[in-house]
């Protein structure tokens, strides 16, 4: 008799709890939930920098080969030897030639041409800078300089930030071009200065600062090779890195022994692999990067770790990766000021090193759920676990006495 | 004969405990056992606050407080909860016993012991409920041991859901257990004990229902 009763009671109890659990979890359940949030993350203003790393080595920025200036010359003597340091304008060798006069003329016309080119580049830079200033911060109407825009290949729908960065890159490139042209001009001028008309002789001069690394005693071309003092970084990219890298990208390099990080720009990427392509090998592609501020102590051959910045955004709203859910469309579960969770679709931006930029859908200061990962119903209440380590006396003193009573009363009464 | 208060035996061997209580001339060990029960109650309440149970109306502060302030404020909630951890057993055991003592004519200390059994069982229920609520992401109104789930399908009104949410299986068992003791210890009609207990629990449910329903910030 007794046994019979307890079996019935047990069945009723289990049936009751089972029904409740079913009603709680069935689809479109009417039962209110409270999500117990373990971890959450506040949308913060951050810089997100996407990088990849590779090895590099410090090399002379350029090796300049010096050629005999004319065909019909009489070589007199070398003025430098291998290992000598030379500066711009240091005479390298002496020669005489009956064609000196025509060389002079050629040089003069070369100088005029280069000057013209420099002027053209300067004008272009000026107009780029004007354009840059004309870009408003808000997306109001932009006065479009169609010629410039075609040249820059700017999309009509591009954001002003994108346009700005494209222009900046273009200005950088043009300034580089201008420097090259100016160097060329100095070279021609130096050569001109070193022509001695009376003796029909001339000396060939160096147009970079550096060290003579090769002197060809057989008088074949190139007759002298000079390695520049200015350093650059050379290294190799893997196939995947090659896909991400583009010339003009910023990079940083840490050289052993050098305290500060070297900053530079990717100048050249050789898309043809270092070794002949073969099926059973991984290809490597050479790159050269210039260094903005020359290192003080590091010498040629110093190994560096290079990190190439492939994309960069600064001062954008960002969250930890775990906050963003969904595959096709991305969304976050926001914790609102009325104590409810809402599901909001967002637009993801750049993502690197555990953080993702939120382009649209959430603002700085808002809070979103990190865990639990399971999908909560939207518009449910949430509570959070205590984090005793975060409790501070200062923060506690920040409460007004009204708030103190309110919260003690919540603890006392609400359940 | 001396009776030593043994709560576990009181819950799971009621026949023996009842017999001993009936024969008891002197009763010992009540105070230390009750102090122990108070401590368990405080720890249980603190644990449930640690996991955030019943802090829904505080949660919204997460958006405008700093992390430190938000977490420090929970210390105030905990303070309030600990006060209720003292009040709740006191009202349940010491205060309610006065009425049973008056109407059932059982010695006060014996009523206190029976109420202790009832309270201990409810506390056991609360301890079991905490992980269920946390793991299934529920609140007390939707406690699967309660009638709140069924009520949410039957009623729209939140207060009734809170009321039924505060009626749990543990309450029913505690009620029957207390009835078993009171009916045998009292010389009065069994129905007097039953009526008193139902009345007592009805008030308990109405009050705890109100506590689950009320939103303190509205008052401020």
Short mmCIF file of C-alpha atoms in Angstrom, two decimals, chain A residues 45-222:
data_model
loop_
_atom_site.label_atom_id
_atom_site.label_comp_id
_atom_site.label_asym_id
_atom_site.label_seq_id
_atom_site.Cartn_x
_atom_site.Cartn_y
_atom_site.Cartn_z
CA UNK A 45 37.14 53.08 -29.21
CA UNK A 46 40.17 51.29 -30.56
CA UNK A 47 42.72 51.22 -33.30
CA UNK A 48 42.69 47.99 -35.24
CA UNK A 49 45.81 47.22 -37.18
CA UNK A 50 45.94 44.15 -39.36
CA UNK A 51 49.49 42.93 -39.81
CA UNK A 52 51.49 39.92 -40.80
CA UNK A 53 55.05 39.12 -39.89
CA UNK A 54 58.03 38.01 -41.86
CA UNK A 55 61.79 38.13 -41.57
CA UNK A 56 63.94 40.76 -43.13
CA UNK A 57 67.51 41.88 -43.27
CA UNK A 58 69.08 45.33 -43.42
CA UNK A 59 70.68 45.99 -46.77
CA UNK A 60 72.05 49.08 -48.54
CA UNK A 61 69.13 50.95 -49.97
CA UNK A 62 70.65 50.91 -53.41
CA UNK A 63 73.69 49.64 -55.23
CA UNK A 64 74.54 52.09 -57.89
CA UNK A 65 76.47 51.00 -60.92
CA UNK A 66 78.58 53.69 -62.54
CA UNK A 67 79.01 53.39 -66.31
CA UNK A 68 81.46 54.98 -68.63
CA UNK A 69 79.72 58.17 -69.80
CA UNK A 70 80.74 58.01 -73.46
CA UNK A 71 81.90 55.41 -75.88
CA UNK A 72 84.92 57.17 -77.20
CA UNK A 73 86.97 57.96 -74.13
CA UNK A 74 90.45 57.63 -72.92
CA UNK A 75 90.50 56.36 -69.39
CA UNK A 76 93.05 58.09 -67.22
CA UNK A 77 92.90 56.79 -63.64
CA UNK A 78 90.72 55.59 -60.79
CA UNK A 79 90.43 58.01 -57.88
CA UNK A 80 88.84 55.51 -55.45
CA UNK A 81 89.30 51.87 -54.50
CA UNK A 82 87.07 49.19 -53.10
CA UNK A 83 86.03 49.97 -49.53
CA UNK A 84 86.39 53.74 -49.86
CA UNK A 85 83.60 55.86 -48.52
CA UNK A 86 82.28 58.36 -50.99
CA UNK A 87 79.82 61.22 -50.77
CA UNK A 88 77.72 62.88 -53.39
CA UNK A 89 80.15 64.67 -55.68
CA UNK A 90 83.26 62.67 -54.80
CA UNK A 91 85.24 62.16 -58.03
CA UNK A 92 85.52 58.47 -58.94
CA UNK A 93 87.79 58.39 -62.00
CA UNK A 94 89.34 60.65 -64.60
CA UNK A 95 88.99 60.40 -68.35
CA UNK A 96 89.47 62.46 -71.47
CA UNK A 97 87.46 62.46 -74.63
CA UNK A 98 87.11 64.42 -77.80
CA UNK A 99 83.36 64.27 -77.33
CA UNK A 100 83.45 66.32 -74.15
CA UNK A 101 81.68 69.26 -75.75
CA UNK A 102 78.77 67.20 -76.90
CA UNK A 103 78.61 65.55 -73.45
CA UNK A 104 78.31 68.97 -71.93
CA UNK A 105 75.46 69.84 -74.19
CA UNK A 106 73.71 66.57 -73.46
CA UNK A 107 74.07 67.18 -69.74
CA UNK A 108 72.68 70.67 -70.00
CA UNK A 109 69.67 69.57 -71.95
CA UNK A 110 69.19 66.67 -69.51
CA UNK A 111 69.11 69.12 -66.63
CA UNK A 112 66.52 71.28 -68.33
CA UNK A 113 64.36 68.25 -68.98
CA UNK A 114 64.58 67.03 -65.40
CA UNK A 115 63.75 70.49 -64.11
CA UNK A 116 60.65 70.49 -66.25
CA UNK A 117 59.64 67.10 -64.91
CA UNK A 118 60.17 68.25 -61.33
CA UNK A 119 57.93 71.22 -61.93
CA UNK A 120 55.23 68.97 -63.34
CA UNK A 121 55.36 66.69 -60.32
CA UNK A 122 55.23 69.69 -57.98
CA UNK A 123 52.12 70.99 -59.70
CA UNK A 124 50.48 67.61 -59.39
CA UNK A 125 51.32 67.41 -55.67
CA UNK A 126 49.87 70.90 -55.18
CA UNK A 127 46.62 69.98 -56.87
CA UNK A 128 46.43 66.77 -54.81
CA UNK A 129 46.87 68.77 -51.64
CA UNK A 130 44.18 71.20 -52.69
CA UNK A 131 41.87 68.29 -53.34
CA UNK A 132 42.69 66.79 -49.96
CA UNK A 133 41.76 70.00 -48.21
CA UNK A 134 38.50 70.21 -50.14
CA UNK A 135 37.27 66.87 -48.78
CA UNK A 136 34.71 67.68 -46.10
CA UNK A 137 34.59 65.56 -42.96
CA UNK A 138 30.90 64.96 -43.37
CA UNK A 139 29.60 63.20 -46.40
CA UNK A 140 28.11 66.27 -47.97
CA UNK A 141 28.65 67.02 -51.60
CA UNK A 142 32.22 66.74 -52.67
CA UNK A 143 33.36 68.94 -55.47
CA UNK A 144 34.74 66.38 -57.82
CA UNK A 145 37.83 67.07 -59.82
CA UNK A 146 37.12 64.49 -62.44
CA UNK A 147 40.61 64.41 -63.92
CA UNK A 148 42.18 63.80 -60.55
CA UNK A 149 39.56 61.27 -59.64
CA UNK A 150 40.09 59.28 -62.80
CA UNK A 151 43.80 59.30 -62.18
CA UNK A 152 43.37 58.05 -58.65
CA UNK A 153 40.77 55.47 -59.66
CA UNK A 154 38.49 56.59 -56.85
CA UNK A 155 35.13 54.95 -56.74
CA UNK A 156 32.24 57.40 -56.84
CA UNK A 157 30.76 55.80 -53.74
CA UNK A 158 34.01 55.73 -51.79
CA UNK A 159 33.85 57.17 -48.29
CA UNK A 160 35.75 60.35 -47.61
CA UNK A 161 38.15 58.38 -45.39
CA UNK A 162 39.02 56.05 -48.22
CA UNK A 163 39.50 58.92 -50.63
CA UNK A 164 41.74 60.63 -48.15
CA UNK A 165 43.97 57.63 -47.71
CA UNK A 166 44.21 57.11 -51.46
CA UNK A 167 45.27 60.72 -51.91
CA UNK A 168 47.80 60.45 -49.13
CA UNK A 169 49.36 57.42 -50.75
CA UNK A 170 49.45 59.20 -54.09
CA UNK A 171 51.14 62.26 -52.58
CA UNK A 172 53.69 60.00 -50.95
CA UNK A 173 54.45 58.32 -54.28
CA UNK A 174 54.79 61.65 -56.05
CA UNK A 175 57.14 63.00 -53.42
CA UNK A 176 59.29 59.93 -53.85
CA UNK A 177 59.30 60.57 -57.58
CA UNK A 178 60.29 64.18 -57.00
CA UNK A 179 63.19 63.14 -54.78
CA UNK A 180 64.42 60.76 -57.45
CA UNK A 181 64.29 63.45 -60.06
CA UNK A 182 66.12 65.89 -57.83
CA UNK A 183 68.84 63.33 -57.23
CA UNK A 184 69.14 62.90 -60.95
CA UNK A 185 69.46 66.63 -61.41
CA UNK A 186 72.25 66.85 -58.82
CA UNK A 187 74.01 63.99 -60.56
CA UNK A 188 73.97 65.78 -63.90
CA UNK A 189 75.06 69.05 -62.31
CA UNK A 190 77.95 67.39 -60.53
CA UNK A 191 79.07 65.80 -63.73
CA UNK A 192 78.86 69.14 -65.47
CA UNK A 193 80.94 70.78 -62.73
CA UNK A 194 83.63 68.19 -63.18
CA UNK A 195 84.20 68.76 -66.87
CA UNK A 196 87.42 70.56 -67.49
CA UNK A 197 87.10 72.07 -70.92
CA UNK A 198 90.65 73.23 -71.27
CA UNK A 199 92.20 69.84 -70.84
CA UNK A 200 89.35 68.13 -72.53
CA UNK A 201 89.14 65.90 -69.44
CA UNK A 202 86.43 65.17 -66.96
CA UNK A 203 85.98 63.22 -63.75
CA UNK A 204 83.02 60.99 -63.10
CA UNK A 205 81.48 61.72 -59.70
CA UNK A 206 79.42 59.71 -57.27
CA UNK A 207 75.82 60.78 -56.87
CA UNK A 208 75.13 58.92 -53.63
CA UNK A 209 76.69 58.64 -50.19
CA UNK A 210 78.06 55.18 -49.73
CA UNK A 211 80.89 52.74 -49.97
CA UNK A 212 82.63 51.60 -53.11
CA UNK A 213 82.02 47.87 -53.32
CA UNK A 214 83.39 47.06 -56.74
CA UNK A 215 85.97 48.60 -59.08
CA UNK A 216 86.27 47.00 -62.51
CA UNK A 217 89.96 47.17 -63.35
CA UNK A 218 89.27 45.76 -66.83
CA UNK A 219 87.45 49.00 -67.59
CA UNK A 220 84.27 47.12 -68.54
CA UNK A 221 80.81 48.34 -67.66
CA UNK A 222 79.76 48.89 -64.92
#
